[in-house]
């Protein structure tokens, strides 16, 4: 429901690792992020620690502004449309062009989620997306389209992969299926 964070370590400084650069893991647009922290430790070896957030973090410092002459941004539609509306009006195609993220686009809405009346003003966009996600079960992400040099906002719908769901093939984590590399168990009082 919320944006995630990442951390990785390098054995030496790499010139392409810079603050605010976008990264992608294994050419997977859903596993992309923005670098926000770099620490170089030259004590014994040159170890570099890099930290950041998924691209949805971009909405953390973007507040929702109502249209000129309005007190609130109000919706009465499917939750996915509300999410798209907030992102479009505040990051993709805002009235005030200074608020536009230059490489941000939005995928088409599929009108998912129940119909909801929702209003917001001056709250962080990331918080409102999280609230809508929690109430609907829908997720949201910003994926990196490196080929077109775009960041694409998209609403996601989960698939039930639990063992007894009765519809979808379950996904079971086990060393037997070679989909767990390492595990640990902690018991604590």
JSON list of C-alpha atoms in Angstrom, two decimals:
[
{"chain": "A", "resi": 1, "resn": "UNK", "atom": "CA", "xyz": [0.00, 0.00, 0.00]},
{"chain": "A", "resi": 2, "resn": "UNK", "atom": "CA", "xyz": [2.91, 2.36, 0.70]},
{"chain": "A", "resi": 3, "resn": "UNK", "atom": "CA", "xyz": [6.13, 3.07, -1.15]},
{"chain": "A", "resi": 4, "resn": "UNK", "atom": "CA", "xyz": [9.05, 0.78, -0.34]},
{"chain": "A", "resi": 5, "resn": "UNK", "atom": "CA", "xyz": [12.73, 1.33, 0.27]},
{"chain": "A", "resi": 6, "resn": "UNK", "atom": "CA", "xyz": [15.88, -0.47, -0.82]},
{"chain": "A", "resi": 7, "resn": "UNK", "atom": "CA", "xyz": [19.52, -0.79, 0.13]},
{"chain": "A", "resi": 8, "resn": "UNK", "atom": "CA", "xyz": [22.47, -2.40, -1.59]},
{"chain": "A", "resi": 9, "resn": "UNK", "atom": "CA", "xyz": [26.23, -2.40, -1.19]},
{"chain": "A", "resi": 10, "resn": "UNK", "atom": "CA", "xyz": [29.03, -2.08, -3.72]},
{"chain": "A", "resi": 11, "resn": "UNK", "atom": "CA", "xyz": [32.69, -2.95, -3.31]},
{"chain": "A", "resi": 12, "resn": "UNK", "atom": "CA", "xyz": [33.85, 0.27, -4.99]},
{"chain": "A", "resi": 13, "resn": "UNK", "atom": "CA", "xyz": [32.58, 3.66, -6.14]},
{"chain": "A", "resi": 14, "resn": "UNK", "atom": "CA", "xyz": [30.70, 3.67, -9.43]},
{"chain": "A", "resi": 15, "resn": "UNK", "atom": "CA", "xyz": [30.26, 7.01, -11.23]},
{"chain": "A", "resi": 16, "resn": "UNK", "atom": "CA", "xyz": [26.69, 6.24, -12.34]},
{"chain": "A", "resi": 17, "resn": "UNK", "atom": "CA", "xyz": [25.54, 5.83, -8.72]},
{"chain": "A", "resi": 18, "resn": "UNK", "atom": "CA", "xyz": [24.44, 9.36, -7.84]},
{"chain": "A", "resi": 19, "resn": "UNK", "atom": "CA", "xyz": [21.73, 10.88, -5.69]},
{"chain": "A", "resi": 20, "resn": "UNK", "atom": "CA", "xyz": [18.36, 11.19, -7.49]},
{"chain": "A", "resi": 21, "resn": "UNK", "atom": "CA", "xyz": [19.42, 8.81, -10.27]},
{"chain": "A", "resi": 22, "resn": "UNK", "atom": "CA", "xyz": [16.87, 6.16, -11.21]},
{"chain": "A", "resi": 23, "resn": "UNK", "atom": "CA", "xyz": [17.85, 2.48, -11.07]},
{"chain": "A", "resi": 24, "resn": "UNK", "atom": "CA", "xyz": [16.24, -0.72, -12.31]},
{"chain": "A", "resi": 25, "resn": "UNK", "atom": "CA", "xyz": [16.95, -4.29, -11.16]},
{"chain": "A", "resi": 26, "resn": "UNK", "atom": "CA", "xyz": [17.24, -7.00, -13.83]},
{"chain": "A", "resi": 27, "resn": "UNK", "atom": "CA", "xyz": [15.46, -4.88, -16.48]},
{"chain": "A", "resi": 28, "resn": "UNK", "atom": "CA", "xyz": [12.23, -5.20, -14.46]},
{"chain": "A", "resi": 29, "resn": "UNK", "atom": "CA", "xyz": [10.33, -1.88, -14.62]},
{"chain": "A", "resi": 30, "resn": "UNK", "atom": "CA", "xyz": [8.43, -2.81, -11.45]},
{"chain": "A", "resi": 31, "resn": "UNK", "atom": "CA", "xyz": [11.72, -3.13, -9.55]},
{"chain": "A", "resi": 32, "resn": "UNK", "atom": "CA", "xyz": [12.96, 0.40, -10.07]},
{"chain": "A", "resi": 33, "resn": "UNK", "atom": "CA", "xyz": [13.75, 3.20, -7.69]},
{"chain": "A", "resi": 34, "resn": "UNK", "atom": "CA", "xyz": [15.37, 6.52, -6.93]},
{"chain": "A", "resi": 35, "resn": "UNK", "atom": "CA", "xyz": [18.69, 6.82, -5.07]},
{"chain": "A", "resi": 36, "resn": "UNK", "atom": "CA", "xyz": [18.52, 9.11, -2.04]},
{"chain": "A", "resi": 37, "resn": "UNK", "atom": "CA", "xyz": [21.56, 8.14, 0.08]},
{"chain": "A", "resi": 38, "resn": "UNK", "atom": "CA", "xyz": [25.14, 7.17, -0.69]},
{"chain": "A", "resi": 39, "resn": "UNK", "atom": "CA", "xyz": [27.75, 6.36, 1.96]},
{"chain": "A", "resi": 40, "resn": "UNK", "atom": "CA", "xyz": [31.36, 5.60, 1.07]},
{"chain": "A", "resi": 41, "resn": "UNK", "atom": "CA", "xyz": [33.35, 3.90, 3.84]},
{"chain": "A", "resi": 42, "resn": "UNK", "atom": "CA", "xyz": [37.07, 3.93, 3.15]},
{"chain": "A", "resi": 43, "resn": "UNK", "atom": "CA", "xyz": [38.15, 2.47, 6.51]},
{"chain": "A", "resi": 44, "resn": "UNK", "atom": "CA", "xyz": [39.60, -0.87, 5.39]},
{"chain": "A", "resi": 45, "resn": "UNK", "atom": "CA", "xyz": [37.99, -1.36, 2.01]},
{"chain": "A", "resi": 46, "resn": "UNK", "atom": "CA", "xyz": [36.05, 0.97, -0.22]},
{"chain": "A", "resi": 47, "resn": "UNK", "atom": "CA", "xyz": [32.52, -0.18, 0.59]},
{"chain": "A", "resi": 48, "resn": "UNK", "atom": "CA", "xyz": [29.63, 1.86, -0.81]},
{"chain": "A", "resi": 49, "resn": "UNK", "atom": "CA", "xyz": [26.14, 1.71, 0.72]},
{"chain": "A", "resi": 50, "resn": "UNK", "atom": "CA", "xyz": [23.30, 2.95, -1.49]},
{"chain": "A", "resi": 51, "resn": "UNK", "atom": "CA", "xyz": [19.76, 3.52, -0.22]},
{"chain": "A", "resi": 52, "resn": "UNK", "atom": "CA", "xyz": [16.61, 4.79, -1.83]},
{"chain": "A", "resi": 53, "resn": "UNK", "atom": "CA", "xyz": [12.93, 4.28, -2.46]},
{"chain": "A", "resi": 54, "resn": "UNK", "atom": "CA", "xyz": [10.67, 2.92, -5.16]},
{"chain": "A", "resi": 55, "resn": "UNK", "atom": "CA", "xyz": [9.56, 5.60, -7.62]},
{"chain": "A", "resi": 56, "resn": "UNK", "atom": "CA", "xyz": [6.22, 6.08, -5.88]},
{"chain": "A", "resi": 57, "resn": "UNK", "atom": "CA", "xyz": [8.29, 7.97, -3.31]},
{"chain": "A", "resi": 58, "resn": "UNK", "atom": "CA", "xyz": [8.12, 10.93, -5.71]},
{"chain": "A", "resi": 59, "resn": "UNK", "atom": "CA", "xyz": [4.57, 11.54, -4.44]},
{"chain": "A", "resi": 60, "resn": "UNK", "atom": "CA", "xyz": [5.71, 11.88, -0.79]},
{"chain": "A", "resi": 61, "resn": "UNK", "atom": "CA", "xyz": [6.52, 15.56, -1.15]},
{"chain": "A", "resi": 62, "resn": "UNK", "atom": "CA", "xyz": [3.68, 16.42, -3.54]},
{"chain": "A", "resi": 63, "resn": "UNK", "atom": "CA", "xyz": [0.55, 17.79, -1.85]},
{"chain": "A", "resi": 64, "resn": "UNK", "atom": "CA", "xyz": [-2.87, 17.65, -3.45]},
{"chain": "A", "resi": 65, "resn": "UNK", "atom": "CA", "xyz": [-3.99, 21.02, -4.73]},
{"chain": "A", "resi": 66, "resn": "UNK", "atom": "CA", "xyz": [-7.60, 21.63, -5.73]},
{"chain": "A", "resi": 67, "resn": "UNK", "atom": "CA", "xyz": [-8.42, 23.17, -9.09]},
{"chain": "A", "resi": 68, "resn": "UNK", "atom": "CA", "xyz": [-8.34, 26.99, -9.14]},
{"chain": "A", "resi": 69, "resn": "UNK", "atom": "CA", "xyz": [-11.46, 28.41, -7.48]},
{"chain": "A", "resi": 70, "resn": "UNK", "atom": "CA", "xyz": [-12.19, 25.13, -5.64]},
{"chain": "A", "resi": 71, "resn": "UNK", "atom": "CA", "xyz": [-11.75, 24.37, -1.92]},
{"chain": "A", "resi": 72, "resn": "UNK", "atom": "CA", "xyz": [-11.34, 20.59, -2.33]},
{"chain": "A", "resi": 73, "resn": "UNK", "atom": "CA", "xyz": [-10.56, 18.04, -4.98]},
{"chain": "A", "resi": 74, "resn": "UNK", "atom": "CA", "xyz": [-13.74, 15.91, -4.87]},
{"chain": "A", "resi": 75, "resn": "UNK", "atom": "CA", "xyz": [-14.52, 12.59, -6.59]},
{"chain": "A", "resi": 76, "resn": "UNK", "atom": "CA", "xyz": [-17.50, 10.25, -6.72]},
{"chain": "A", "resi": 77, "resn": "UNK", "atom": "CA", "xyz": [-16.27, 7.37, -8.89]},
{"chain": "A", "resi": 78, "resn": "UNK", "atom": "CA", "xyz": [-14.33, 4.10, -8.80]},
{"chain": "A", "resi": 79, "resn": "UNK", "atom": "CA", "xyz": [-11.28, 4.18, -6.53]},
{"chain": "A", "resi": 80, "resn": "UNK", "atom": "CA", "xyz": [-8.87, 3.61, -9.42]},
{"chain": "A", "resi": 81, "resn": "UNK", "atom": "CA", "xyz": [-10.26, 6.72, -11.13]},
{"chain": "A", "resi": 82, "resn": "UNK", "atom": "CA", "xyz": [-9.73, 8.71, -7.93]},
{"chain": "A", "resi": 83, "resn": "UNK", "atom": "CA", "xyz": [-6.11, 7.57, -7.74]},
{"chain": "A", "resi": 84, "resn": "UNK", "atom": "CA", "xyz": [-5.56, 8.45, -11.40]},
{"chain": "A", "resi": 85, "resn": "UNK", "atom": "CA", "xyz": [-7.27, 11.80, -10.94]},
{"chain": "A", "resi": 86, "resn": "UNK", "atom": "CA", "xyz": [-5.04, 12.80, -8.03]},
{"chain": "A", "resi": 87, "resn": "UNK", "atom": "CA", "xyz": [-1.86, 11.77, -9.87]},
{"chain": "A", "resi": 88, "resn": "UNK", "atom": "CA", "xyz": [-2.90, 13.42, -13.14]},
{"chain": "A", "resi": 89, "resn": "UNK", "atom": "CA", "xyz": [-3.89, 16.71, -11.48]},
{"chain": "A", "resi": 90, "resn": "UNK", "atom": "CA", "xyz": [-0.83, 16.89, -9.23]},
{"chain": "A", "resi": 91, "resn": "UNK", "atom": "CA", "xyz": [2.06, 15.29, -11.14]},
{"chain": "A", "resi": 92, "resn": "UNK", "atom": "CA", "xyz": [1.27, 14.34, -14.75]},
{"chain": "A", "resi": 93, "resn": "UNK", "atom": "CA", "xyz": [-0.80, 17.25, -16.09]},
{"chain": "A", "resi": 94, "resn": "UNK", "atom": "CA", "xyz": [-1.34, 19.85, -13.34]},
{"chain": "A", "resi": 95, "resn": "UNK", "atom": "CA", "xyz": [-2.89, 23.26, -13.99]},
{"chain": "A", "resi": 96, "resn": "UNK", "atom": "CA", "xyz": [0.28, 24.83, -12.58]},
{"chain": "A", "resi": 97, "resn": "UNK", "atom": "CA", "xyz": [2.91, 23.48, -15.00]},
{"chain": "A", "resi": 98, "resn": "UNK", "atom": "CA", "xyz": [5.69, 24.03, -12.41]},
{"chain": "A", "resi": 99, "resn": "UNK", "atom": "CA", "xyz": [4.21, 21.06, -10.51]},
{"chain": "A", "resi": 100, "resn": "UNK", "atom": "CA", "xyz": [4.56, 18.64, -13.44]},
{"chain": "A", "resi": 101, "resn": "UNK", "atom": "CA", "xyz": [7.06, 15.82, -13.15]},
{"chain": "A", "resi": 102, "resn": "UNK", "atom": "CA", "xyz": [8.74, 16.08, -16.56]},
{"chain": "A", "resi": 103, "resn": "UNK", "atom": "CA", "xyz": [8.91, 12.35, -17.30]},
{"chain": "A", "resi": 104, "resn": "UNK", "atom": "CA", "xyz": [5.73, 11.22, -15.52]},
{"chain": "A", "resi": 105, "resn": "UNK", "atom": "CA", "xyz": [2.81, 9.70, -17.43]},
{"chain": "A", "resi": 106, "resn": "UNK", "atom": "CA", "xyz": [-0.19, 7.67, -16.29]},
{"chain": "A", "resi": 107, "resn": "UNK", "atom": "CA", "xyz": [-1.49, 4.43, -17.74]},
{"chain": "A", "resi": 108, "resn": "UNK", "atom": "CA", "xyz": [-5.19, 4.20, -18.58]},
{"chain": "A", "resi": 109, "resn": "UNK", "atom": "CA", "xyz": [-7.62, 3.58, -15.75]},
{"chain": "A", "resi": 110, "resn": "UNK", "atom": "CA", "xyz": [-9.50, 0.29, -15.82]},
{"chain": "A", "resi": 111, "resn": "UNK", "atom": "CA", "xyz": [-12.24, 1.63, -13.49]},
{"chain": "A", "resi": 112, "resn": "UNK", "atom": "CA", "xyz": [-11.48, -0.88, -10.72]},
{"chain": "A", "resi": 113, "resn": "UNK", "atom": "CA", "xyz": [-12.45, -0.67, -7.06]},
{"chain": "A", "resi": 114, "resn": "UNK", "atom": "CA", "xyz": [-15.81, 0.23, -5.62]},
{"chain": "A", "resi": 115, "resn": "UNK", "atom": "CA", "xyz": [-17.44, 3.61, -6.15]},
{"chain": "A", "resi": 116, "resn": "UNK", "atom": "CA", "xyz": [-16.43, 6.05, -3.44]},
{"chain": "A", "resi": 117, "resn": "UNK", "atom": "CA", "xyz": [-17.03, 9.70, -2.64]},
{"chain": "A", "resi": 118, "resn": "UNK", "atom": "CA", "xyz": [-13.65, 11.11, -1.63]},
{"chain": "A", "resi": 119, "resn": "UNK", "atom": "CA", "xyz": [-12.24, 14.59, -1.16]},
{"chain": "A", "resi": 120, "resn": "UNK", "atom": "CA", "xyz": [-8.83, 15.92, -0.27]},
{"chain": "A", "resi": 121, "resn": "UNK", "atom": "CA", "xyz": [-6.95, 19.19, -0.02]},
{"chain": "A", "resi": 122, "resn": "UNK", "atom": "CA", "xyz": [-3.28, 19.86, 0.68]},
{"chain": "A", "resi": 123, "resn": "UNK", "atom": "CA", "xyz": [-2.57, 16.36, 2.01]},
{"chain": "A", "resi": 124, "resn": "UNK", "atom": "CA", "xyz": [0.48, 14.48, 0.70]},
{"chain": "A", "resi": 125, "resn": "UNK", "atom": "CA", "xyz": [-0.37, 12.62, -2.50]},
{"chain": "A", "resi": 126, "resn": "UNK", "atom": "CA", "xyz": [1.50, 9.52, -1.25]},
{"chain": "A", "resi": 127, "resn": "UNK", "atom": "CA", "xyz": [-0.66, 9.40, 1.90]},
{"chain": "A", "resi": 128, "resn": "UNK", "atom": "CA", "xyz": [-3.93, 9.68, -0.01]},
{"chain": "A", "resi": 129, "resn": "UNK", "atom": "CA", "xyz": [-2.86, 6.95, -2.47]},
{"chain": "A", "resi": 130, "resn": "UNK", "atom": "CA", "xyz": [-1.98, 4.73, 0.50]},
{"chain": "A", "resi": 131, "resn": "UNK", "atom": "CA", "xyz": [-5.36, 5.38, 2.13]},
{"chain": "A", "resi": 132, "resn": "UNK", "atom": "CA", "xyz": [-7.23, 4.58, -1.10]},
{"chain": "A", "resi": 133, "resn": "UNK", "atom": "CA", "xyz": [-5.10, 1.47, -1.60]},
{"chain": "A", "resi": 134, "resn": "UNK", "atom": "CA", "xyz": [-5.83, 0.17, 1.89]},
{"chain": "A", "resi": 135, "resn": "UNK", "atom": "CA", "xyz": [-9.57, 0.75, 1.55]},
{"chain": "A", "resi": 136, "resn": "UNK", "atom": "CA", "xyz": [-9.83, -0.92, -1.86]},
{"chain": "A", "resi": 137, "resn": "UNK", "atom": "CA", "xyz": [-7.18, -3.63, -1.95]},
{"chain": "A", "resi": 138, "resn": "UNK", "atom": "CA", "xyz": [-5.75, -2.03, -5.10]},
{"chain": "A", "resi": 139, "resn": "UNK", "atom": "CA", "xyz": [-2.10, -1.13, -5.26]},
{"chain": "A", "resi": 140, "resn": "UNK", "atom": "CA", "xyz": [-0.28, 1.63, -7.08]},
{"chain": "A", "resi": 141, "resn": "UNK", "atom": "CA", "xyz": [3.20, 1.94, -8.46]},
{"chain": "A", "resi": 142, "resn": "UNK", "atom": "CA", "xyz": [5.40, 4.06, -10.64]},
{"chain": "A", "resi": 143, "resn": "UNK", "atom": "CA", "xyz": [7.33, 1.84, -13.01]},
{"chain": "A", "resi": 144, "resn": "UNK", "atom": "CA", "xyz": [10.36, 2.91, -15.01]},
{"chain": "A", "resi": 145, "resn": "UNK", "atom": "CA", "xyz": [10.02, 2.82, -18.78]},
{"chain": "A", "resi": 146, "resn": "UNK", "atom": "CA", "xyz": [13.72, 3.24, -19.54]},
{"chain": "A", "resi": 147, "resn": "UNK", "atom": "CA", "xyz": [13.32, 2.84, -23.30]},
{"chain": "A", "resi": 148, "resn": "UNK", "atom": "CA", "xyz": [10.97, 5.85, -23.52]},
{"chain": "A", "resi": 149, "resn": "UNK", "atom": "CA", "xyz": [12.59, 7.69, -20.58]},
{"chain": "A", "resi": 150, "resn": "UNK", "atom": "CA", "xyz": [9.29, 7.80, -18.70]},
{"chain": "A", "resi": 151, "resn": "UNK", "atom": "CA", "xyz": [7.99, 7.07, -15.22]},
{"chain": "A", "resi": 152, "resn": "UNK", "atom": "CA", "xyz": [4.57, 5.44, -15.57]},
{"chain": "A", "resi": 153, "resn": "UNK", "atom": "CA", "xyz": [1.95, 5.61, -12.82]},
{"chain": "A", "resi": 154, "resn": "UNK", "atom": "CA", "xyz": [-0.14, 2.45, -12.74]},
{"chain": "A", "resi": 155, "resn": "UNK", "atom": "CA", "xyz": [-2.82, 0.96, -10.48]},
{"chain": "A", "resi": 156, "resn": "UNK", "atom": "CA", "xyz": [-2.36, -2.74, -9.73]},
{"chain": "A", "resi": 157, "resn": "UNK", "atom": "CA", "xyz": [-4.76, -5.45, -8.64]},
{"chain": "A", "resi": 158, "resn": "UNK", "atom": "CA", "xyz": [-3.41, -8.37, -6.66]},
{"chain": "A", "resi": 159, "resn": "UNK", "atom": "CA", "xyz": [-3.97, -12.03, -7.45]},
{"chain": "A", "resi": 160, "resn": "UNK", "atom": "CA", "xyz": [-4.80, -14.46, -4.65]},
{"chain": "A", "resi": 161, "resn": "UNK", "atom": "CA", "xyz": [-2.04, -17.09, -4.72]},
{"chain": "A", "resi": 162, "resn": "UNK", "atom": "CA", "xyz": [-2.74, -18.63, -1.29]},
{"chain": "A", "resi": 163, "resn": "UNK", "atom": "CA", "xyz": [-2.85, -22.41, -1.00]},
{"chain": "A", "resi": 164, "resn": "UNK", "atom": "CA", "xyz": [-6.63, -22.91, -0.75]},
{"chain": "A", "resi": 165, "resn": "UNK", "atom": "CA", "xyz": [-7.89, -20.01, -2.90]},
{"chain": "A", "resi": 166, "resn": "UNK", "atom": "CA", "xyz": [-9.86, -22.33, -5.22]},
{"chain": "A", "resi": 167, "resn": "UNK", "atom": "CA", "xyz": [-9.23, -20.27, -8.38]},
{"chain": "A", "resi": 168, "resn": "UNK", "atom": "CA", "xyz": [-5.59, -19.43, -9.02]},
{"chain": "A", "resi": 169, "resn": "UNK", "atom": "CA", "xyz": [-2.55, -21.69, -8.99]},
{"chain": "A", "resi": 170, "resn": "UNK", "atom": "CA", "xyz": [-1.00, -21.26, -5.51]},
{"chain": "A", "resi": 171, "resn": "UNK", "atom": "CA", "xyz": [2.55, -20.03, -5.02]},
{"chain": "A", "resi": 172, "resn": "UNK", "atom": "CA", "xyz": [4.34, -22.00, -2.33]},
{"chain": "A", "resi": 173, "resn": "UNK", "atom": "CA", "xyz": [7.71, -20.94, -0.96]},
{"chain": "A", "resi": 174, "resn": "UNK", "atom": "CA", "xyz": [9.98, -23.89, -0.23]},
{"chain": "A", "resi": 175, "resn": "UNK", "atom": "CA", "xyz": [13.58, -25.00, -0.62]},
{"chain": "A", "resi": 176, "resn": "UNK", "atom": "CA", "xyz": [12.12, -28.04, -2.36]},
{"chain": "A", "resi": 177, "resn": "UNK", "atom": "CA", "xyz": [10.84, -25.75, -5.16]},
{"chain": "A", "resi": 178, "resn": "UNK", "atom": "CA", "xyz": [14.13, -23.83, -5.24]},
{"chain": "A", "resi": 179, "resn": "UNK", "atom": "CA", "xyz": [12.43, -20.46, -4.65]},
{"chain": "A", "resi": 180, "resn": "UNK", "atom": "CA", "xyz": [14.03, -19.73, -1.28]},
{"chain": "A", "resi": 181, "resn": "UNK", "atom": "CA", "xyz": [17.75, -19.07, -1.08]},
{"chain": "A", "resi": 182, "resn": "UNK", "atom": "CA", "xyz": [18.06, -18.52, 2.65]},
{"chain": "A", "resi": 183, "resn": "UNK", "atom": "CA", "xyz": [15.74, -18.60, 5.63]},
{"chain": "A", "resi": 184, "resn": "UNK", "atom": "CA", "xyz": [16.04, -17.94, 9.32]},
{"chain": "A", "resi": 185, "resn": "UNK", "atom": "CA", "xyz": [13.82, -18.66, 12.27]},
{"chain": "A", "resi": 186, "resn": "UNK", "atom": "CA", "xyz": [13.68, -16.61, 15.46]},
{"chain": "A", "resi": 187, "resn": "UNK", "atom": "CA", "xyz": [11.73, -17.43, 18.58]},
{"chain": "A", "resi": 188, "resn": "UNK", "atom": "CA", "xyz": [11.59, -14.74, 21.21]},
{"chain": "A", "resi": 189, "resn": "UNK", "atom": "CA", "xyz": [9.76, -13.94, 24.42]}
]
